[in-house]
Each structure stands twice: as structure tokens, then as C-alpha cells.
PDB file of C-alpha atoms in Angstrom:
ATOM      1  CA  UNK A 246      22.849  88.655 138.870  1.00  0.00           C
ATOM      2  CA  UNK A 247      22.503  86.145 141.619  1.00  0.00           C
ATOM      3  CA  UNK A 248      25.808  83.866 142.354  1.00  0.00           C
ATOM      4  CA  UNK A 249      23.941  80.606 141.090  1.00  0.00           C
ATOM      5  CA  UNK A 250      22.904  82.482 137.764  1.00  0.00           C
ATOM      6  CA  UNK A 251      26.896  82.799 136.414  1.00  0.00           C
ATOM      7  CA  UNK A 252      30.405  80.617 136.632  1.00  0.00           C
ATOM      8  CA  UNK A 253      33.035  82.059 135.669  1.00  0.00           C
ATOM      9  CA  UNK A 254      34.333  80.488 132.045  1.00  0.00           C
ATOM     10  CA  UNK A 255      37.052  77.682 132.167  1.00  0.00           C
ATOM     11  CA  UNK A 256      39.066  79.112 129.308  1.00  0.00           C
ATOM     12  CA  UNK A 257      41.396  82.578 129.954  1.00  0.00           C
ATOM     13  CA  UNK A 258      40.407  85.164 128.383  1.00  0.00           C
ATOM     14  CA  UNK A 259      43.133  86.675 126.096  1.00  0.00           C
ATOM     15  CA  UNK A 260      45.736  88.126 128.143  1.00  0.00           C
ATOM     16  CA  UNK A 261      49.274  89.841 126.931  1.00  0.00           C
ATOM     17  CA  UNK A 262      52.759  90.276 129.550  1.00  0.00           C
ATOM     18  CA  UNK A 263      53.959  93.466 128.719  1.00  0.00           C
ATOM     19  CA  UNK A 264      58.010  94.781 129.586  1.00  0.00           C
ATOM     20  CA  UNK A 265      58.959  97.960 129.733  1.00  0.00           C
ATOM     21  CA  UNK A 266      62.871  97.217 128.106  1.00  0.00           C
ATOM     22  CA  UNK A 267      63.448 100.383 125.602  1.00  0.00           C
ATOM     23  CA  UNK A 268      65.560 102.075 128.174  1.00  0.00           C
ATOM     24  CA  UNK A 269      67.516  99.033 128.921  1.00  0.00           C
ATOM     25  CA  UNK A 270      69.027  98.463 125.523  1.00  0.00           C
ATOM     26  CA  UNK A 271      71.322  99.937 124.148  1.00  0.00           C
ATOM     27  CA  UNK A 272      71.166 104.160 123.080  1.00  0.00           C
ATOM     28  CA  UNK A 273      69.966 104.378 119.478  1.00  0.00           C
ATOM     29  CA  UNK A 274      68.769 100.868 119.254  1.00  0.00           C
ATOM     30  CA  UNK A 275      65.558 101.877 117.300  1.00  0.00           C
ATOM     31  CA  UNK A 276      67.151 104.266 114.567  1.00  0.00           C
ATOM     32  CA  UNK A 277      69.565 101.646 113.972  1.00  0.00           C
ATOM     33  CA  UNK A 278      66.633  98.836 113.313  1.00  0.00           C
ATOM     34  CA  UNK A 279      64.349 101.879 111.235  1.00  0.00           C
ATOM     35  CA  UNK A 280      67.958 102.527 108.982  1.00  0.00           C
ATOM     36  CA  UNK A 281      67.710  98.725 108.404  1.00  0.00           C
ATOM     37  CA  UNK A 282      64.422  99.080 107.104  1.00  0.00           C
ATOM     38  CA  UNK A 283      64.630 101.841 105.099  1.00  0.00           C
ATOM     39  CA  UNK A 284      67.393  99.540 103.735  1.00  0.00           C
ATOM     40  CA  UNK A 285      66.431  96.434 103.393  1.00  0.00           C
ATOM     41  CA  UNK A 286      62.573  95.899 103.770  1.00  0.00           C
ATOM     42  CA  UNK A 287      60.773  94.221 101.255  1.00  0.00           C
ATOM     43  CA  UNK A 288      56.879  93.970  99.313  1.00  0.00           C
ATOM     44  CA  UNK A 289      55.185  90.877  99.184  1.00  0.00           C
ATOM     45  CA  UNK A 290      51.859  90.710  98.859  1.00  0.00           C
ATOM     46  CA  UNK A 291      49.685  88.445 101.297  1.00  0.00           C
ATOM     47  CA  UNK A 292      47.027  85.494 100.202  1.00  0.00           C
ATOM     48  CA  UNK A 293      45.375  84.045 102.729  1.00  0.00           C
ATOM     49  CA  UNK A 294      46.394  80.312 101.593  1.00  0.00           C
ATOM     50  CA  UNK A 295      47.260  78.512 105.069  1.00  0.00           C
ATOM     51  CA  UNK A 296      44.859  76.939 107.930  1.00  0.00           C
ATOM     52  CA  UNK A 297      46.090  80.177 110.276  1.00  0.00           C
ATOM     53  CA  UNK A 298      44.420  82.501 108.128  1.00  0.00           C
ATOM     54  CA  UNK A 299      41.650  84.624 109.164  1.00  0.00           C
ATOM     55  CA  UNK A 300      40.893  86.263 105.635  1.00  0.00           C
ATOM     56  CA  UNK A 301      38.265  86.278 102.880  1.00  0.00           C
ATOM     57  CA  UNK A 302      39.881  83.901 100.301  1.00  0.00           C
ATOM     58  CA  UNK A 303      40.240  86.548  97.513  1.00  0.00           C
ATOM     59  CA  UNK A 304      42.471  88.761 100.134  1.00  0.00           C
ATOM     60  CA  UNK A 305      45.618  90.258  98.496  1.00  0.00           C
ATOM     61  CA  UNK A 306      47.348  92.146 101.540  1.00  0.00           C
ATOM     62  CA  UNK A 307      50.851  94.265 100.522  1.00  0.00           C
ATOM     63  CA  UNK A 308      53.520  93.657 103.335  1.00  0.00           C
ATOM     64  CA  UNK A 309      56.527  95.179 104.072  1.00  0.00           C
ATOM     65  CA  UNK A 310      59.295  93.255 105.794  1.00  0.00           C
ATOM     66  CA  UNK A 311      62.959  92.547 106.693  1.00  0.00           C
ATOM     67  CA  UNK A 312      63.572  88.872 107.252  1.00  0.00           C
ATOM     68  CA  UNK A 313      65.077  87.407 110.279  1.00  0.00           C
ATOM     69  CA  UNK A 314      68.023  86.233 107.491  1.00  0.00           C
ATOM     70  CA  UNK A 315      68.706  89.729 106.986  1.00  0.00           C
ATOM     71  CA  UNK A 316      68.244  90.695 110.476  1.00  0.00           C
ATOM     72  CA  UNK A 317      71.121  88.356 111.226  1.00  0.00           C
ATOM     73  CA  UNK A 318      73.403  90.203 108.938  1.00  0.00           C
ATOM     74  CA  UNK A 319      72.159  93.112 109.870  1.00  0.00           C
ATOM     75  CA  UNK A 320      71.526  93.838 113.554  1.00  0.00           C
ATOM     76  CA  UNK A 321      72.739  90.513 114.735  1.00  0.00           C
ATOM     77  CA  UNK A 322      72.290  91.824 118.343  1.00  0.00           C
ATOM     78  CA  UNK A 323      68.356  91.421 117.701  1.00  0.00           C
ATOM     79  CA  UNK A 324      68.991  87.288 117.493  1.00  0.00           C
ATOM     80  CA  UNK A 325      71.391  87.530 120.239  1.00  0.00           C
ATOM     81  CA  UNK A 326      68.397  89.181 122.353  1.00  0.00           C
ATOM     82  CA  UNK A 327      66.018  86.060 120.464  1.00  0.00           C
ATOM     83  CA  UNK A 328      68.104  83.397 121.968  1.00  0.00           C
ATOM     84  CA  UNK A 329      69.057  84.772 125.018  1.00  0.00           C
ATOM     85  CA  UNK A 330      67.324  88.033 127.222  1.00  0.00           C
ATOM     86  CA  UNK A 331      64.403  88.005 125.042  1.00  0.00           C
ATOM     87  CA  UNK A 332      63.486  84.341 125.762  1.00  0.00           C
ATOM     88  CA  UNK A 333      64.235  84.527 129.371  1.00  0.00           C
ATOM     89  CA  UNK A 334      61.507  87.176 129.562  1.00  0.00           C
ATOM     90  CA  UNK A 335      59.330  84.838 127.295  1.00  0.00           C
ATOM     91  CA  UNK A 336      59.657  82.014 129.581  1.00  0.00           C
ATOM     92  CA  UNK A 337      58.672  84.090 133.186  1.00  0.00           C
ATOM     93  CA  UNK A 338      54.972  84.260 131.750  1.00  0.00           C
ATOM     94  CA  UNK A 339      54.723  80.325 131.186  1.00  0.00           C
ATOM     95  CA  UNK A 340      55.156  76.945 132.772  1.00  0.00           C
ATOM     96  CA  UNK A 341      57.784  75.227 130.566  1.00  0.00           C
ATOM     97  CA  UNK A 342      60.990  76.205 128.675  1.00  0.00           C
ATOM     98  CA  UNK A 343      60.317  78.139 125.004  1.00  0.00           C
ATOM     99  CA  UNK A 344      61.958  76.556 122.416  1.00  0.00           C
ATOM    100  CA  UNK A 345      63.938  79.015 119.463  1.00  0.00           C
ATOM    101  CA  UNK A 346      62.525  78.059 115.530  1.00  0.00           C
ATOM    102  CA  UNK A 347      65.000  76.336 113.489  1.00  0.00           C
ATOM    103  CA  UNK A 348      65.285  79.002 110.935  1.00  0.00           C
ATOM    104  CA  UNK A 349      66.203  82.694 111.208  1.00  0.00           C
ATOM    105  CA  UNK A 350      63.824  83.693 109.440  1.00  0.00           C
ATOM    106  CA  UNK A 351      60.854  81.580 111.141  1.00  0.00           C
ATOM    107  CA  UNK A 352      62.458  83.283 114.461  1.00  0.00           C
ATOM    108  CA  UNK A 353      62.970  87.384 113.932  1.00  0.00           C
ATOM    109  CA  UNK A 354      61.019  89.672 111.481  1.00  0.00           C
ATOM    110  CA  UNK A 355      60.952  93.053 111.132  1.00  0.00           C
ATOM    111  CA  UNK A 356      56.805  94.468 110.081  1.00  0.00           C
ATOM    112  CA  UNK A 357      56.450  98.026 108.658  1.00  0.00           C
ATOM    113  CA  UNK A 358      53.149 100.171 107.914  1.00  0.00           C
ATOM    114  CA  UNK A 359      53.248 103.719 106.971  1.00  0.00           C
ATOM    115  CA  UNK A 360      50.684 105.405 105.124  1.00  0.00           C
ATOM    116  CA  UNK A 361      47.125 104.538 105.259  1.00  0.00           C
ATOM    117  CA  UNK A 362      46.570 101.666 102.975  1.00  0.00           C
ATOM    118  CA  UNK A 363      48.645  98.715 104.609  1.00  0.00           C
ATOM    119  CA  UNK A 364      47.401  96.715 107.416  1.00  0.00           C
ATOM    120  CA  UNK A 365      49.151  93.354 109.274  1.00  0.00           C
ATOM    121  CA  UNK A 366      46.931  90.114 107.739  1.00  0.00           C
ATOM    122  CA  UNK A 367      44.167  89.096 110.021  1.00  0.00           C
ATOM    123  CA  UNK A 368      45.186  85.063 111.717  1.00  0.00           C
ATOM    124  CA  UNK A 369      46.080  82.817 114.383  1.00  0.00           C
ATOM    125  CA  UNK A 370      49.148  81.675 115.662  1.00  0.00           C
ATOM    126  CA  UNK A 371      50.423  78.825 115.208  1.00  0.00           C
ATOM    127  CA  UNK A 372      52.722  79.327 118.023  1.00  0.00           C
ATOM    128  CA  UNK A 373      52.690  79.559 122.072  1.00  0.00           C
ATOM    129  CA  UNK A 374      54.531  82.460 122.690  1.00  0.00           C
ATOM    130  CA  UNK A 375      54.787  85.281 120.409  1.00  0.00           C
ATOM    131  CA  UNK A 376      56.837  88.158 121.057  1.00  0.00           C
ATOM    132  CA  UNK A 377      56.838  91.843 119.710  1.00  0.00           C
ATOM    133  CA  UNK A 378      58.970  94.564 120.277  1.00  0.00           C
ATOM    134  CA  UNK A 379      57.837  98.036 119.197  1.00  0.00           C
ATOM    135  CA  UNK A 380      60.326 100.151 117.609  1.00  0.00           C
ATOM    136  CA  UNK A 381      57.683 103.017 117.499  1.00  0.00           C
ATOM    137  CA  UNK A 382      54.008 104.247 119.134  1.00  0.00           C
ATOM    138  CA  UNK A 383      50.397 104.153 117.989  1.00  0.00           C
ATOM    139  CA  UNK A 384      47.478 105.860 119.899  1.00  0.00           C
ATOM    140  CA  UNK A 385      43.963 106.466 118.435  1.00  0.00           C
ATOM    141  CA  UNK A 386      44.932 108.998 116.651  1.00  0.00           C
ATOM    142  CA  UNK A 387      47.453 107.693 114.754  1.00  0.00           C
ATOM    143  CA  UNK A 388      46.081 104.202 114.312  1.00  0.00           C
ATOM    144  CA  UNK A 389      47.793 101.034 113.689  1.00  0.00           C
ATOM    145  CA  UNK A 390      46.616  99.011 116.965  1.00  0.00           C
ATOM    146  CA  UNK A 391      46.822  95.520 117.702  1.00  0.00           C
ATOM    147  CA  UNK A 392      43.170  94.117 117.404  1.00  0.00           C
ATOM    148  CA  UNK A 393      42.998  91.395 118.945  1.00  0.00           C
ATOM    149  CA  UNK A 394      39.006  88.925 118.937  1.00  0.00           C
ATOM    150  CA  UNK A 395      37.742  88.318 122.140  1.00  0.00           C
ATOM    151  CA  UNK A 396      35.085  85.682 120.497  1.00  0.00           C
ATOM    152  CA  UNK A 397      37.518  82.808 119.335  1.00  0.00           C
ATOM    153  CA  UNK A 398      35.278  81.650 116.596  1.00  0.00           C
ATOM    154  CA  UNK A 399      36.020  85.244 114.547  1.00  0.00           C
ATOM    155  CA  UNK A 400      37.250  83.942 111.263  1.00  0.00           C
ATOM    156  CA  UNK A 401      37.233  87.333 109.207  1.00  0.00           C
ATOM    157  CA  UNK A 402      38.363  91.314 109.649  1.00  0.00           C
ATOM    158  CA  UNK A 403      34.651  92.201 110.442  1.00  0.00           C
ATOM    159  CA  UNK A 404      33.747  89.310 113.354  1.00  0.00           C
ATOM    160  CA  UNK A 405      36.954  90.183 114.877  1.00  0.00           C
ATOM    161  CA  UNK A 406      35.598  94.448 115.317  1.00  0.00           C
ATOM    162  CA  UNK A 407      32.595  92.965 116.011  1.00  0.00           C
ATOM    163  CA  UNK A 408      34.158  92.624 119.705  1.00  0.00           C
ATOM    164  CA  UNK A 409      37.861  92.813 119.941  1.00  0.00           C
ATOM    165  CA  UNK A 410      40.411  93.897 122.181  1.00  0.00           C
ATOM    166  CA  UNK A 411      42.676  97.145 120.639  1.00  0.00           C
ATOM    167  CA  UNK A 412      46.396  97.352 122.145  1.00  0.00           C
ATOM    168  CA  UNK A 413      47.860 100.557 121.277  1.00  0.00           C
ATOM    169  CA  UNK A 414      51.946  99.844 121.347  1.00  0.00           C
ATOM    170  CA  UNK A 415      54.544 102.487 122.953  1.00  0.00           C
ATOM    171  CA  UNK A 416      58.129 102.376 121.552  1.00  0.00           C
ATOM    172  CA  UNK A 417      60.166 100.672 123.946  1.00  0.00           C
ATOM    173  CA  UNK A 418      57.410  97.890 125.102  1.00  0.00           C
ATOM    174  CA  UNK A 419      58.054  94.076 124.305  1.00  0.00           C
ATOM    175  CA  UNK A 420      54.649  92.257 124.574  1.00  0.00           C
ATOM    176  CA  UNK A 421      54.209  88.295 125.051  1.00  0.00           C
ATOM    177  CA  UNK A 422      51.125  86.539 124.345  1.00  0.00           C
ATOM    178  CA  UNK A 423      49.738  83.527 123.068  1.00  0.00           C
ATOM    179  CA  UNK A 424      46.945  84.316 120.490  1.00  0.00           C
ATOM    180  CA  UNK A 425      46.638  80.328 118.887  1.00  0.00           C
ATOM    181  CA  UNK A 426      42.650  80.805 119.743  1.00  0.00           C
ATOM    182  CA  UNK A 427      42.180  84.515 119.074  1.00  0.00           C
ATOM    183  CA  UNK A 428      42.311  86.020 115.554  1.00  0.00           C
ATOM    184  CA  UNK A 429      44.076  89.477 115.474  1.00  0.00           C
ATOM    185  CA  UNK A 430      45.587  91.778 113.307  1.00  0.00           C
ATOM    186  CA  UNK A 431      46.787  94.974 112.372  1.00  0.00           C
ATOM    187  CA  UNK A 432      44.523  97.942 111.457  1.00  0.00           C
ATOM    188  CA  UNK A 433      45.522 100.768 109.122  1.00  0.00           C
ATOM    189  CA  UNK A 434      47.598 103.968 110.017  1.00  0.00           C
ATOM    190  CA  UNK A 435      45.245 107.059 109.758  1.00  0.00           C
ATOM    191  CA  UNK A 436      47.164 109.320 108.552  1.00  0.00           C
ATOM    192  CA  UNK A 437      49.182 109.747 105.329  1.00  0.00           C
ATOM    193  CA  UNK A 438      52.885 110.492 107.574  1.00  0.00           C
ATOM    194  CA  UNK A 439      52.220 107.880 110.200  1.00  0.00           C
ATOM    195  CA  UNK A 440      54.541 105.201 110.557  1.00  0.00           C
ATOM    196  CA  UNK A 441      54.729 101.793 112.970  1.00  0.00           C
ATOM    197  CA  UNK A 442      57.222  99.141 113.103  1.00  0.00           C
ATOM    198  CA  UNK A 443      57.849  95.524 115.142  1.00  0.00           C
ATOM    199  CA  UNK A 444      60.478  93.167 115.723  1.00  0.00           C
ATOM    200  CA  UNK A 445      58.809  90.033 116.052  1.00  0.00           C
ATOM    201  CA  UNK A 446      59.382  87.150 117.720  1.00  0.00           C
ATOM    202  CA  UNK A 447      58.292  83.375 117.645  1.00  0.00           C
ATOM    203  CA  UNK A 448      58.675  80.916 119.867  1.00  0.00           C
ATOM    204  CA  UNK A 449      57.589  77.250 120.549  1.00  0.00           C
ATOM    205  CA  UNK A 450      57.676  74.711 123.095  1.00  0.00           C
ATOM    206  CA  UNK A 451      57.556  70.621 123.941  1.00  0.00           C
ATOM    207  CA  UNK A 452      53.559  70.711 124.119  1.00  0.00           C
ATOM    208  CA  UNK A 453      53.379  72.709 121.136  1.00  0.00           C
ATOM    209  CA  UNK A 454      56.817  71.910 118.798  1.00  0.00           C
ATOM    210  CA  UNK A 455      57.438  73.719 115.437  1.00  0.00           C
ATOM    211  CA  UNK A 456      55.821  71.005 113.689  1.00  0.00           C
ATOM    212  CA  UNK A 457      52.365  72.226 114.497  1.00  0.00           C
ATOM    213  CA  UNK A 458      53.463  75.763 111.491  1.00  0.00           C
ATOM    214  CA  UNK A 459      51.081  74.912 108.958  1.00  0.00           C
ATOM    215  CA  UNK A 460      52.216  74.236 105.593  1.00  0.00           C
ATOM    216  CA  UNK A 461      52.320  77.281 102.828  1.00  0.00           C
ATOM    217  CA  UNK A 462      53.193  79.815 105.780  1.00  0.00           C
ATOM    218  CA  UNK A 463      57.004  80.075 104.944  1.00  0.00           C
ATOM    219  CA  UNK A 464      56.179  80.609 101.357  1.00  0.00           C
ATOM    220  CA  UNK A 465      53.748  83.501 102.130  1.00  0.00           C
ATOM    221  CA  UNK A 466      55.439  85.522 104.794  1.00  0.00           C
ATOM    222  CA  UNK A 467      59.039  85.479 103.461  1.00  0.00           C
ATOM    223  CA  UNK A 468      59.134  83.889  99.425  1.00  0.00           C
ATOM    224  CA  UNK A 469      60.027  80.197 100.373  1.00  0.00           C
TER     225      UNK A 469
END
């Protein structure tokens, strides 16, 4: 390849901030969020009903979630950490200030997997920064990575494989992105005893305000 036969693209590539914070909070934090789980998560099942989506329209995806609402009773220390540390992070990866959601549950949820037949819904975001802190660790062998499409017109499960990017999480790691262009999602565990949770995190900001969520979203991720 000669230097006249390529330019490099004028849109970034996807790209993710990654911090290393498990050690920094405090000891036990991730039992404590797992017992909140195991306590309060709840099944909804998934239909790919807003613009965001990146499903086939007769998708019916179980999900298994603690809302930021609970969350707030909770482990209230996970919104202090939203509104505060958390966002500070957030806002050393971009050019202007993030801006918190007006609802708790919009801001914090808490995403579980185990066994093999649950995945995270294929989509976009309709935010700027989202944030995810892994309470647990995936490798290959385990499953349960990140996929993330590297071709942004990937509307389904199967263009996004077709050439994606696969982030395998470590417990401990809190991971900012912006995926509004790139589809991504959650692939199955692999094996019957493997388990995976996130707290995650949205955030907006002035060139992209809360506004922007698309309708139905609320109603599908938390019942309202």
C-alpha cells in the first residue's frame, strides 16, 4: 500500500477508557452488591420496541435486574460514587462536563447473567458516556463478553459477529465509552455455573441532553 492509495478515516474507531478502581473501594464492596442481587433482582423480559434497538422484531430477551430505585435503598454508596468519583472519572475521557439522569433508575442498574441461556439485548446508546463497573470476570472460557460492532451500520446479533470487537471484563475494572454509533451486546455464559454482573452507569451532557432517550425505553428496561 502506497501513501496516496489510503487516508486514514475521519470518524474514531470505537474506543473504551478503562480504570483499574476495585482495590480502591471499599473491602467487600462486590459481595455486598451480589447479596443485593440475590435479593432483589428482577425478570423482565426484553422486546425490541424502541429506535435504540438492534434486534429482530419478534425478539423476547429474559433480563435480570436491580433498579437504580432499589440501588438507592440498597447500596446507596453506588449513587454516591454516580454523582460524585464515578463522574469525575467519566468526565477525564471527554471535553465537556457529564450531566447525572433525572431519575435513579435512568442513572444506576445492576445486570445479571448466569447460566447459559441469558444474554444483554443487542442496541445503541442513546447516551455519551456510559459507564460499567464489573462486579465479576469473564474470559473465553467462561463467556459473557462485551461485543461490541466495529461496522456502525450492524443492525442485528449476526452483522454485529460478523466483525466486532469482544471485551472480556475483570472484577474490579470500570469502563467508559460512548457506543451511540456502535451496536453491542452481551453474549451468553458458556457454562451452566458461570455467573457475570455490572453496575451500570449513564450519563449525558449539553450536546447530547437526556431528551435525546427514545421513547418506550423506560417502560422496557425497568416496567414504567
Amino acid at each position: 500500500m502506497t501513501s496516496t492509495a489510503w487516508r486514514p478515516p475521519q470518524e474514531l474507531p470505537f474506543h473504551w477508557h478503562v480504570y483499574d478502581v476495585g482495590h480502591l473501594l471499599p473491602a467487600g464492596w462486590a459481595e455486598a452488591l451480589l447479596d443485593v442481587a440475590r435479593e432483589h433482582a428482577v425478570r423482565r423480559v426484553f422486546r425490541p420496541t424502541m429506535a435504540t434497538a438492534r434486534e429482530v422484531a419478534d425478539a423476547r430477551l429474559p433480563m435480570h435486574s436491580v433498579d437504580g430505585e432499589v440501588l438507592r435503598r440498597a447500596a446507596p454508596w453506588t449513587h454516591q460514587l454516580y454523582h460524585g468519583w464515578f463522574k469525575e472519572l467519566g468526565e477525564r475521557t471527554v471535553d465537556e462536563k457529564l450531566q447525572e439522569t433525572s431519575s435513579d433508575n435512568r442513572a444506576l442498574s445492576l445486570n445479571i447473567q448466569d447460566g447459559i441461556t441469558m444474554r444483554y439485548p443487542c442496541h445503541v446508546d442513546s447516551n455519551p458516556m456510559q459507564g460499567l463497573l464489573y462486579l465479576t470476570s469473564c474470559t473465553e472460557e467462561t463467556g459473557g463478553a462485551l461485543v461490541v460492532a466495529r461496522d456502525r451500520t450492524a443492525r442485528d446479533v449476526t452483522a454485529v459477529d460478523a466483525d466486532a470487537v469482544r471485551i472480556y471484563p475483570t472484577k474490579g475494572q470500570l469502563y467508559f465509552f460512548d457506543a451511540r454509533r456502535h451496536a453491542h451486546y452481551v453474549e451468553p455464559l458458556r457454562r451452566a455455573d458461570a455467573f457475570r454482573a455490572v453496575l451500570t452507569m449513564n450519563y449525558y451532557s449539553p450536546s447530547c441532553p437526556e431528551t435525546v432517550r427514545p421513547a418506550g425505553l423506560d417502560e422496557q428496561l425497568f416496567g414504567r
